[in-house]
Coordinates of N, CA and C in Angstrom, one line a residue:
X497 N 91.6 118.1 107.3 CA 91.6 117.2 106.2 C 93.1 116.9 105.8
X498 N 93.5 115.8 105.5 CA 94.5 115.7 104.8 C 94.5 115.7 103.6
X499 N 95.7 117.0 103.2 CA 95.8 117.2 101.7 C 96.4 116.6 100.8
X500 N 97.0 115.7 101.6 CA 98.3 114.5 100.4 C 96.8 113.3 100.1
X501 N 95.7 112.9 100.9 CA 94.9 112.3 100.4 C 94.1 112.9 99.5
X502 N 94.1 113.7 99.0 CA 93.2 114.4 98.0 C 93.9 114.1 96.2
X503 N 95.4 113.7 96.7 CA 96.1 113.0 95.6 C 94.9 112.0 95.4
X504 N 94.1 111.4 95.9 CA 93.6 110.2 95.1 C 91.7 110.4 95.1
X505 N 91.7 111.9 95.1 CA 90.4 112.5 94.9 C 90.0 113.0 93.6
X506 N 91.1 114.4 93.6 CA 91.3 115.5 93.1 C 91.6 115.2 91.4
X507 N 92.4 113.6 91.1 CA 92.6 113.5 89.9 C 91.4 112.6 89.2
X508 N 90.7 111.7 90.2 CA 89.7 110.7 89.3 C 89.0 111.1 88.7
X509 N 89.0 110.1 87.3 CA 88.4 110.4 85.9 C 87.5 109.3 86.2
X510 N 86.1 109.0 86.2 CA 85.3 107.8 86.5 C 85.1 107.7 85.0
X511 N 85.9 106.6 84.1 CA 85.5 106.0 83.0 C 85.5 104.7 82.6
X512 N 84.3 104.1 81.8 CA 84.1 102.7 82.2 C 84.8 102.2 81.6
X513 N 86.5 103.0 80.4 CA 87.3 101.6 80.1 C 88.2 101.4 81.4
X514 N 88.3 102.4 82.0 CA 89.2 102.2 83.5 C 88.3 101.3 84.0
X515 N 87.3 101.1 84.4 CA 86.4 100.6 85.6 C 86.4 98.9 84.7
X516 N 86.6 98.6 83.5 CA 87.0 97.3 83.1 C 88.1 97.1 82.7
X517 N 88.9 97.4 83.1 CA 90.6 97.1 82.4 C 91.0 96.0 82.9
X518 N 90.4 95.4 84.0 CA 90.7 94.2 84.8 C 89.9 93.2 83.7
X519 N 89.0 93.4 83.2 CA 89.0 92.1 82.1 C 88.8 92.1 80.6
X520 N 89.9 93.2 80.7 CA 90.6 93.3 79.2 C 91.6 92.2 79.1
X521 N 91.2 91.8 77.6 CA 92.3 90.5 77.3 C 93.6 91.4 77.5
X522 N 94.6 90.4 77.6 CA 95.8 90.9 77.9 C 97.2 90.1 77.0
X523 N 98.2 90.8 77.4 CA 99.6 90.1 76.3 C 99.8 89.3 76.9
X524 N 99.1 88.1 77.6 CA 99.7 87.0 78.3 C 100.9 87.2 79.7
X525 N 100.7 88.5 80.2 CA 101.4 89.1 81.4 C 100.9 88.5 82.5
X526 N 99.4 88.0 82.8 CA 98.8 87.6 83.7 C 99.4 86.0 84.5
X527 N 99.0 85.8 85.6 CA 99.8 84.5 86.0 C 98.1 84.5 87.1
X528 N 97.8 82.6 87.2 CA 96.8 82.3 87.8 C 96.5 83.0 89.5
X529 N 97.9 83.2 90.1 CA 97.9 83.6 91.5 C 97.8 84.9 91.7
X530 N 97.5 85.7 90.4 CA 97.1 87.2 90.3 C 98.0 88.3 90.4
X531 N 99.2 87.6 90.2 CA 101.1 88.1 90.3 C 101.4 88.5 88.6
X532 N 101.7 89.7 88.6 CA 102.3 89.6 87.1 C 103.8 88.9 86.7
X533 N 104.1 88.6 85.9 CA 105.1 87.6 85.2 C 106.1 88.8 85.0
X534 N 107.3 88.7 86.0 CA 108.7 89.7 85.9 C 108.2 90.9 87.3
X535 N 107.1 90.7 87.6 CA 107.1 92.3 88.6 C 107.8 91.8 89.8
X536 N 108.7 90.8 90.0 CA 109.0 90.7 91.4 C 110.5 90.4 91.5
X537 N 111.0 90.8 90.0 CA 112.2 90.3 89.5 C 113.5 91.7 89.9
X538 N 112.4 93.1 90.0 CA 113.5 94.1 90.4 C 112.9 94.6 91.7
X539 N 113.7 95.5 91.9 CA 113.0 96.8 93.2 C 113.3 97.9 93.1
X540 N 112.4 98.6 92.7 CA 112.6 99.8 92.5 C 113.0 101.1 93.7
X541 N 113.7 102.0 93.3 CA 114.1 102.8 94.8 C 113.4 104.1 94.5
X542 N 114.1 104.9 95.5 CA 113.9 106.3 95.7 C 114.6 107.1 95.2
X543 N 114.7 107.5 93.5 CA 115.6 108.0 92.7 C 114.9 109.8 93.0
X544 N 116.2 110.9 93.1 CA 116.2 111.9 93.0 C 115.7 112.4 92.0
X545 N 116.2 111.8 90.8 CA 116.1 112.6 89.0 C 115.2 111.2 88.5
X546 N 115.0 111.6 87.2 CA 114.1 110.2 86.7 C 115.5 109.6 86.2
X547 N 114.7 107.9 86.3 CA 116.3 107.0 85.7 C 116.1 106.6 84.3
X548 N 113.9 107.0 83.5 CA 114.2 107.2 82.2 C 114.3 108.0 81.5
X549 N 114.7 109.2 81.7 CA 115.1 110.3 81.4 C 115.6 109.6 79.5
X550 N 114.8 109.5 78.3 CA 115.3 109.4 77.2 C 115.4 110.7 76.4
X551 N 116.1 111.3 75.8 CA 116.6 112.3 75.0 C 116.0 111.6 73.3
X552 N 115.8 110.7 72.9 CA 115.4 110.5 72.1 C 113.7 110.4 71.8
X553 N 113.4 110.2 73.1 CA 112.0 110.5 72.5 C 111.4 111.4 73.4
X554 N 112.4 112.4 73.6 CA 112.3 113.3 74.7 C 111.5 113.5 75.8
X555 N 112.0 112.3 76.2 CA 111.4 112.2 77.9 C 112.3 113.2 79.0
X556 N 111.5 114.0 79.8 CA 112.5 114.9 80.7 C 112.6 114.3 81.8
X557 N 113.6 115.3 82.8 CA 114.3 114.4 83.8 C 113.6 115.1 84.6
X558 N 113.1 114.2 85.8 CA 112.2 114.8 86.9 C 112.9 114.6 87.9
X559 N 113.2 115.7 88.7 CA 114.0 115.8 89.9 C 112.9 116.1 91.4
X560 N 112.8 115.1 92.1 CA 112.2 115.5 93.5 C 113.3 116.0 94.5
X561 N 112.7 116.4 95.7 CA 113.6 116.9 96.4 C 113.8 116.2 97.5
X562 N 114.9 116.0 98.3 CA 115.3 115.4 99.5 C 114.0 115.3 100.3
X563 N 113.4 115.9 100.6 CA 111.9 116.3 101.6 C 111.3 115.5 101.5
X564 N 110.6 114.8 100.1 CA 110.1 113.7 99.8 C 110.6 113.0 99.1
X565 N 110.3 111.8 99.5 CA 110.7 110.6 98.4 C 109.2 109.9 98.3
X566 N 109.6 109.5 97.0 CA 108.5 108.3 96.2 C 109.3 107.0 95.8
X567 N 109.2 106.5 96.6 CA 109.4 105.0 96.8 C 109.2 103.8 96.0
X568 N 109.7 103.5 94.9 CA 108.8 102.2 94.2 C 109.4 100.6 94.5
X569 N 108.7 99.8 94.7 CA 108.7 98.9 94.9 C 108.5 98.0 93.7
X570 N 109.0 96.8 93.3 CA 108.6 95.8 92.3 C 108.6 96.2 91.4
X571 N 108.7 97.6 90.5 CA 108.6 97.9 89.2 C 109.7 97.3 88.2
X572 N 109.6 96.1 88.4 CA 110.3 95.6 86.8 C 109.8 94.8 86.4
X573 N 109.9 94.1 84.7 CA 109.6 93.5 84.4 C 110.3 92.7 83.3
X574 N 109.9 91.8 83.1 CA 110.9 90.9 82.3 C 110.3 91.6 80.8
X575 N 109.3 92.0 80.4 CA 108.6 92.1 78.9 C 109.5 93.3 78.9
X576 N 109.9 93.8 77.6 CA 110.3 95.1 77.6 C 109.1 96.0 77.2
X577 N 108.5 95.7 76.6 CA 107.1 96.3 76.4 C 106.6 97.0 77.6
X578 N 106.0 96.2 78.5 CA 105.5 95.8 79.6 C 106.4 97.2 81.1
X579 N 107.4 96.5 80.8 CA 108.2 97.8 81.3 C 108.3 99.4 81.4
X580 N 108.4 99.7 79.9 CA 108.5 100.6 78.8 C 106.9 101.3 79.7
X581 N 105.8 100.8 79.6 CA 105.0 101.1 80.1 C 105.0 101.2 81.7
X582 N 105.6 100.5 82.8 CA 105.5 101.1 83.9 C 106.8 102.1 84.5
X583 N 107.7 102.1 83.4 CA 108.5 103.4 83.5 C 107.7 104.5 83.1
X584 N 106.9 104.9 82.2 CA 106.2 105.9 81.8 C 104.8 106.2 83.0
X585 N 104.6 105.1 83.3 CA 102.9 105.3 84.1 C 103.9 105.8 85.7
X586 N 105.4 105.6 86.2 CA 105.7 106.1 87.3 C 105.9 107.3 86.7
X587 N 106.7 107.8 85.9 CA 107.3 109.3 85.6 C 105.6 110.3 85.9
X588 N 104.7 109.6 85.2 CA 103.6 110.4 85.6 C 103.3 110.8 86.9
X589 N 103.4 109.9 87.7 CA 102.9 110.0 88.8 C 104.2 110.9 89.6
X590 N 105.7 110.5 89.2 CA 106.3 111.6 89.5 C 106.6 113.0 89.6
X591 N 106.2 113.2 88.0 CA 105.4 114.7 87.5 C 104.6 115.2 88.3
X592 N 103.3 114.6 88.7 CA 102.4 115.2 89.4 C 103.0 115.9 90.8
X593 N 103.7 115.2 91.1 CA 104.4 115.3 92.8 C 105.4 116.5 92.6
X594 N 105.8 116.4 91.6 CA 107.2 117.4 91.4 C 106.2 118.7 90.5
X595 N 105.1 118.9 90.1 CA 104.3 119.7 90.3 C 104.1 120.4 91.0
X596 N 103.3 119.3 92.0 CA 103.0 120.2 93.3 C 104.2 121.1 93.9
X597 N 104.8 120.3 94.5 CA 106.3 121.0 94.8 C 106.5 122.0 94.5
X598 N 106.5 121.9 92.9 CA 106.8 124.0 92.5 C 105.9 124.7 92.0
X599 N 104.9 124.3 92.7 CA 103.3 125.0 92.9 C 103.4 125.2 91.1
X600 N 103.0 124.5 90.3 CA 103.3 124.6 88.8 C 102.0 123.8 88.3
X601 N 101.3 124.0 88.0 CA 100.2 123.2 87.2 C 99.9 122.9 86.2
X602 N 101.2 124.1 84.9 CA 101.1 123.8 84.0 C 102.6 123.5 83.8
X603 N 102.8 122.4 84.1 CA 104.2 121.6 84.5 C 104.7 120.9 83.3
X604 N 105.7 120.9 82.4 CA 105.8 120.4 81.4 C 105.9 119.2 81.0
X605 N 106.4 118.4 82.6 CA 106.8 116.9 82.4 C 105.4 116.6 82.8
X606 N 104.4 116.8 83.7 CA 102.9 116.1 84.1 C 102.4 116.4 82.3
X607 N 102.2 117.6 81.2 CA 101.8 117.8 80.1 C 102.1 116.6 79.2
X608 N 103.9 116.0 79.4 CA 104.6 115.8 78.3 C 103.6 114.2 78.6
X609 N 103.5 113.7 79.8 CA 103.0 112.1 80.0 C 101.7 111.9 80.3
X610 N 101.3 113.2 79.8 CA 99.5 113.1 79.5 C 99.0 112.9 78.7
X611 N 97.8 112.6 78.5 CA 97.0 113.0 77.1 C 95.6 112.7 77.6
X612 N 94.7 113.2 76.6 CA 92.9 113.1 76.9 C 92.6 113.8 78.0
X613 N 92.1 112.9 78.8 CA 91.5 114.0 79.8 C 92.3 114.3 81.0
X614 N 93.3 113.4 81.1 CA 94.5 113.7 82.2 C 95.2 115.1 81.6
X615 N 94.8 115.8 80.4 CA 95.4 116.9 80.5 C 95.2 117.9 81.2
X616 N 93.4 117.9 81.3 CA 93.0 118.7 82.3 C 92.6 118.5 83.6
X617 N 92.8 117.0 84.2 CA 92.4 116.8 85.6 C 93.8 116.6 86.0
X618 N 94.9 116.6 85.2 CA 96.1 116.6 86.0 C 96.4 118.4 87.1
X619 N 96.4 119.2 85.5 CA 96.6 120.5 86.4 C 95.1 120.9 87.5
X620 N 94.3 120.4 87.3 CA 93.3 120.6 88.1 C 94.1 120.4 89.6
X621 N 94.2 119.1 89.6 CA 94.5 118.2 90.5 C 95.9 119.3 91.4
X622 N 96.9 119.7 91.0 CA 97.8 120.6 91.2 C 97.3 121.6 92.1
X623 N 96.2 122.2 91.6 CA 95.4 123.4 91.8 C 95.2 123.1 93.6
X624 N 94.7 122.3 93.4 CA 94.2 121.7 95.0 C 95.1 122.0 95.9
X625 N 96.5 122.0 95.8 CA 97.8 121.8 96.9 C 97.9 123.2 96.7
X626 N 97.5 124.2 96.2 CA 97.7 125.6 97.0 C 98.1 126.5 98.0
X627 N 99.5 126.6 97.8 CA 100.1 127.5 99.2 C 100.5 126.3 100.2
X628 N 100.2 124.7 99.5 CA 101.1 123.9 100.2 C 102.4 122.9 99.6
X629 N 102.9 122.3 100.2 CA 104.0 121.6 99.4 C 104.1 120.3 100.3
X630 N 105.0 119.0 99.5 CA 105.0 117.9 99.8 C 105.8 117.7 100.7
X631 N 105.9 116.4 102.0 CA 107.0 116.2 102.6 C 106.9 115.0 103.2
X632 N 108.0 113.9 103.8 CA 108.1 112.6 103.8 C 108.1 111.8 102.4
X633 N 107.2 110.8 102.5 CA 107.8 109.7 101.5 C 106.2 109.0 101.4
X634 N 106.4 108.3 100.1 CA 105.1 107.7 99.8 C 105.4 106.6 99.5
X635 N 105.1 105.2 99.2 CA 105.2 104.2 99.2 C 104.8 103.7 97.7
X636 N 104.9 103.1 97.0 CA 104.4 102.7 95.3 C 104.5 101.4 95.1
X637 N 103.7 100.8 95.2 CA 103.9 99.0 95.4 C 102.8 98.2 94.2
X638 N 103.1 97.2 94.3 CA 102.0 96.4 93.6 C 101.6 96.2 92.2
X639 N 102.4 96.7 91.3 CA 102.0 97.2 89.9 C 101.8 95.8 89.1
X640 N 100.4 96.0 88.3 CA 100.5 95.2 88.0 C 100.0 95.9 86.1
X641 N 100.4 95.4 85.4 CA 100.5 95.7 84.0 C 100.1 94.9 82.6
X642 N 99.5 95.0 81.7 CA 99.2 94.4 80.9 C 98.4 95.2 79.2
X643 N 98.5 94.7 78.4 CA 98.0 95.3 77.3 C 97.2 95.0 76.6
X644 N 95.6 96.1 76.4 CA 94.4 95.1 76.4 C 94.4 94.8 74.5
X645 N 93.6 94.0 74.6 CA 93.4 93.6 73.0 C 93.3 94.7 72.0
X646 N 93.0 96.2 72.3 CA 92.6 97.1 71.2 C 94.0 97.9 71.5
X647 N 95.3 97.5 72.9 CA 96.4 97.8 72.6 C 96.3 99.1 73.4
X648 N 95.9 99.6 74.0 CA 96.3 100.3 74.8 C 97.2 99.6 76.3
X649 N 97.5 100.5 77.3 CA 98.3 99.9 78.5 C 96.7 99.8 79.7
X650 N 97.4 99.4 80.4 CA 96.5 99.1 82.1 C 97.9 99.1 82.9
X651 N 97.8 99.8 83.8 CA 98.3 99.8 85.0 C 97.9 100.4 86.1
X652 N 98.2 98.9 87.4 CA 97.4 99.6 88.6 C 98.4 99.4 89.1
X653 N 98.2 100.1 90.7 CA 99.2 99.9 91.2 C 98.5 100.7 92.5
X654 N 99.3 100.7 93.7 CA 98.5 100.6 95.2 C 100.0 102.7 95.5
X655 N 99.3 103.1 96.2 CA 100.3 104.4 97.1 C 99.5 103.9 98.5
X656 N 100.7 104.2 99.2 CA 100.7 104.0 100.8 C 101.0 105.5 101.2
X657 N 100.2 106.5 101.6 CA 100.2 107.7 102.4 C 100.6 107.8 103.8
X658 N 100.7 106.5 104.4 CA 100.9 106.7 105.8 C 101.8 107.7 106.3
X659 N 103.6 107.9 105.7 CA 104.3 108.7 105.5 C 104.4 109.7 104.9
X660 N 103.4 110.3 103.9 CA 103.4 111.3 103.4 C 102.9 112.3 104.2
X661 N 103.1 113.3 103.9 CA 102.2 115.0 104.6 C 102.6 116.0 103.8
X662 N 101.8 117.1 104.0 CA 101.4 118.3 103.3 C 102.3 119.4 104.0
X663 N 102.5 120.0 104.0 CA 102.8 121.5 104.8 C 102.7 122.8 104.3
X664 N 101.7 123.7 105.4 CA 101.2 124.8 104.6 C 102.5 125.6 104.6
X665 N 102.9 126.6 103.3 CA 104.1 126.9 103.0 C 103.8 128.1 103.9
X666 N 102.9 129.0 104.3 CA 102.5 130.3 105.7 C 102.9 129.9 107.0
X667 N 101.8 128.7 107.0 CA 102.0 128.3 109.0 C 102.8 127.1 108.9
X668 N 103.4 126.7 108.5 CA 104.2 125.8 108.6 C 103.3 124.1 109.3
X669 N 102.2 124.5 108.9 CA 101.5 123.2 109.6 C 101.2 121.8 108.5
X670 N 101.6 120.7 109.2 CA 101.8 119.8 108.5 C 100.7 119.0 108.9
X671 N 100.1 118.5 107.9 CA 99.0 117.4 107.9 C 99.6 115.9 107.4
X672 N 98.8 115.3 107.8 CA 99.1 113.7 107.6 C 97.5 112.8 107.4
X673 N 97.3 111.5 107.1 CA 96.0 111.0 107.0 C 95.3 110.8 108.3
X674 N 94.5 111.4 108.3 CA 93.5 111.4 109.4 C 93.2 110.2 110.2
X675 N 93.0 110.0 111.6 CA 92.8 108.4 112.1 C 91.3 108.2 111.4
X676 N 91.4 107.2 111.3 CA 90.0 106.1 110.4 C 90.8 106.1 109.3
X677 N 91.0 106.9 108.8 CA 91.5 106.9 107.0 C 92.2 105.9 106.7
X678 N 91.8 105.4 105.7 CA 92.9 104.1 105.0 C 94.1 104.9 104.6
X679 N 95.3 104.8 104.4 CA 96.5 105.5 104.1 C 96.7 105.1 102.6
X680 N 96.3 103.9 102.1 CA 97.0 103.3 100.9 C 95.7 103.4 100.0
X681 N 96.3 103.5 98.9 CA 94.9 103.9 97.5 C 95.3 103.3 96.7
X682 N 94.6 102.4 96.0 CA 94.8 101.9 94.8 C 95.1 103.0 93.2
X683 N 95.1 102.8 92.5 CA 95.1 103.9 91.5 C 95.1 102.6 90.2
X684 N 94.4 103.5 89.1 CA 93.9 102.3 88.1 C 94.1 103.3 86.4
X685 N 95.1 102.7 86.1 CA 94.7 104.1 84.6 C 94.6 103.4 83.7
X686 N 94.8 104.2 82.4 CA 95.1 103.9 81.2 C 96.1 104.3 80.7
X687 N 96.9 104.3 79.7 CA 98.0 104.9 79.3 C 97.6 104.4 77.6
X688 N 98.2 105.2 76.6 CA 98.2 105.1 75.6 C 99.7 105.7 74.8
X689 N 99.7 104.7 74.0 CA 101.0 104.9 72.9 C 101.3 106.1 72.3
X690 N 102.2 107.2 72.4 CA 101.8 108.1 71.2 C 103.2 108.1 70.1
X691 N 103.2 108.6 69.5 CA 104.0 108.7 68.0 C 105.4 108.3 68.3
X692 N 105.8 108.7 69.6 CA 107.5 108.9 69.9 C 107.6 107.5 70.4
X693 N 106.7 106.7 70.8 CA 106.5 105.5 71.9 C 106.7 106.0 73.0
X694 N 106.3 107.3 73.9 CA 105.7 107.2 75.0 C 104.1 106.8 75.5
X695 N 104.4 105.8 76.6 CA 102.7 105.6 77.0 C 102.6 106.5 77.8
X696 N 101.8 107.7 77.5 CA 100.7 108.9 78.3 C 99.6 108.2 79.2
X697 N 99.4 108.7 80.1 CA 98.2 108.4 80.7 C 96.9 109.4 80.6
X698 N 96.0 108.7 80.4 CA 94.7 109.4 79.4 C 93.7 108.9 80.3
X699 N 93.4 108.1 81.4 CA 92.5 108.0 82.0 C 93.2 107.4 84.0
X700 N 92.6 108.1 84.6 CA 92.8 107.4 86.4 C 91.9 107.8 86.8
X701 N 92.3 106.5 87.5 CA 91.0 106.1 88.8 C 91.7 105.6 90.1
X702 N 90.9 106.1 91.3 CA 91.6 105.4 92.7 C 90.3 105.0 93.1
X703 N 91.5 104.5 94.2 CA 90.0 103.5 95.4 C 90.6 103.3 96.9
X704 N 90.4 104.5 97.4 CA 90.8 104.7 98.3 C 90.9 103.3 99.3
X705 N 91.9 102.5 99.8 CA 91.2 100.9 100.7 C 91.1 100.2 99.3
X706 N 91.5 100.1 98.2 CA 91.4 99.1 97.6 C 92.1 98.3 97.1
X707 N 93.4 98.6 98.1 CA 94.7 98.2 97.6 C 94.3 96.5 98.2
X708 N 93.8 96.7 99.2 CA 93.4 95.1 99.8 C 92.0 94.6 99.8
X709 N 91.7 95.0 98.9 CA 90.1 94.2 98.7 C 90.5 93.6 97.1

């Protein structure tokens, strides 16, 4: 089995405001060709440390290691709002990875950009990589962003596993996505505002192959 695919098992929360966030009114981010308005305007890379590392609303700095990279693609946006939120919905996803890494489940930075029930399916999710660790590169593409009428965040966005693998830290054996397997997963959350203005993520969902349907 591949264990870097279990990233998109191990964390889903099946909740029906996730499963309609797609037709949540939104801040006018949406564009008719199903492109969000500013996501194609940057490109995001393969940063070592986080690049929003704020000290004021004490966001920490998440450092991955040379072995893997996480790749982002398109994450910018013209809204600052809009932004503000997919800088926060990546750090999570960073967290989680830089978790695993130091076999850590009660990880401060995955804690600090959680909330609700991602507090406990995040370290769950940790749990799973057991006596393994991350290696290669993952891909992060597609994000698309908006904020529904009752004002929480939505962000989805697509991971490409083709390049990722696992490696058991004993036998040194590395896994990768299995042939048939789709390599790329959609991922679908929630994120919410809390007191400092970080958006936490409080609800995800994947779909394994749904990055193109």
């Amino acid at each position: 089995m591949n264990h870097l695919a279990r990233l998109a098992s191990a964390a889903v929360l099946t909740a029906s405001t996730v499963l309609s966030l797609t037709a949540c009114g939104g801040s006018g981010a949406g564009r008719a060709d199903g492109r969000i308005v500013g996501a194609d305007e940057g490109r995001g890379g393969s940063e070592g440390a986080s690049p929003s590392a704020d000290g004021a609303a004490g966001r920490p700095e998440i450092t991955l290691p040379h072995t893997f990279q996480a790749n982002f693609e398109g994450w910018a946006n013209s809204d600052p709002k809009l932004q503000t939120i997919l800088n926060d919905g990546k750090e999570r996803l960073r967290a989680g990875y830089a978790a695993i890494i130091a076999s850590d489940p009660q990880d401060s930075a995955l804690k600090f950009y959680s909330t609700g029930a991602t507090l406990k399916s995040g370290p769950a999710w940790v749990r799973t990589y057991k006596g393994l660790t991350l290696k290669g590169s993952v891909r992060i593409s597609k994000p698309q962003v908006h904020v529904s009428n009752e004002g929480f965040g939505v962000l989805f966005y697509c991971v490409d596993e083709a390049r990722g693998y696992t490696r058991n830290l004993k036998t040194d054996k590395v896994e990768g996505t299995p042939d048939g397997d789709d390599p790329k997963v959609q991922y679908r959350t929630r994120l919410d505002k809390n007191a400092q203005g970080v958006w936490q993520t409080s609800t995800m969902q994947t779909d394994r192959g749904g990055c193109d349907r």
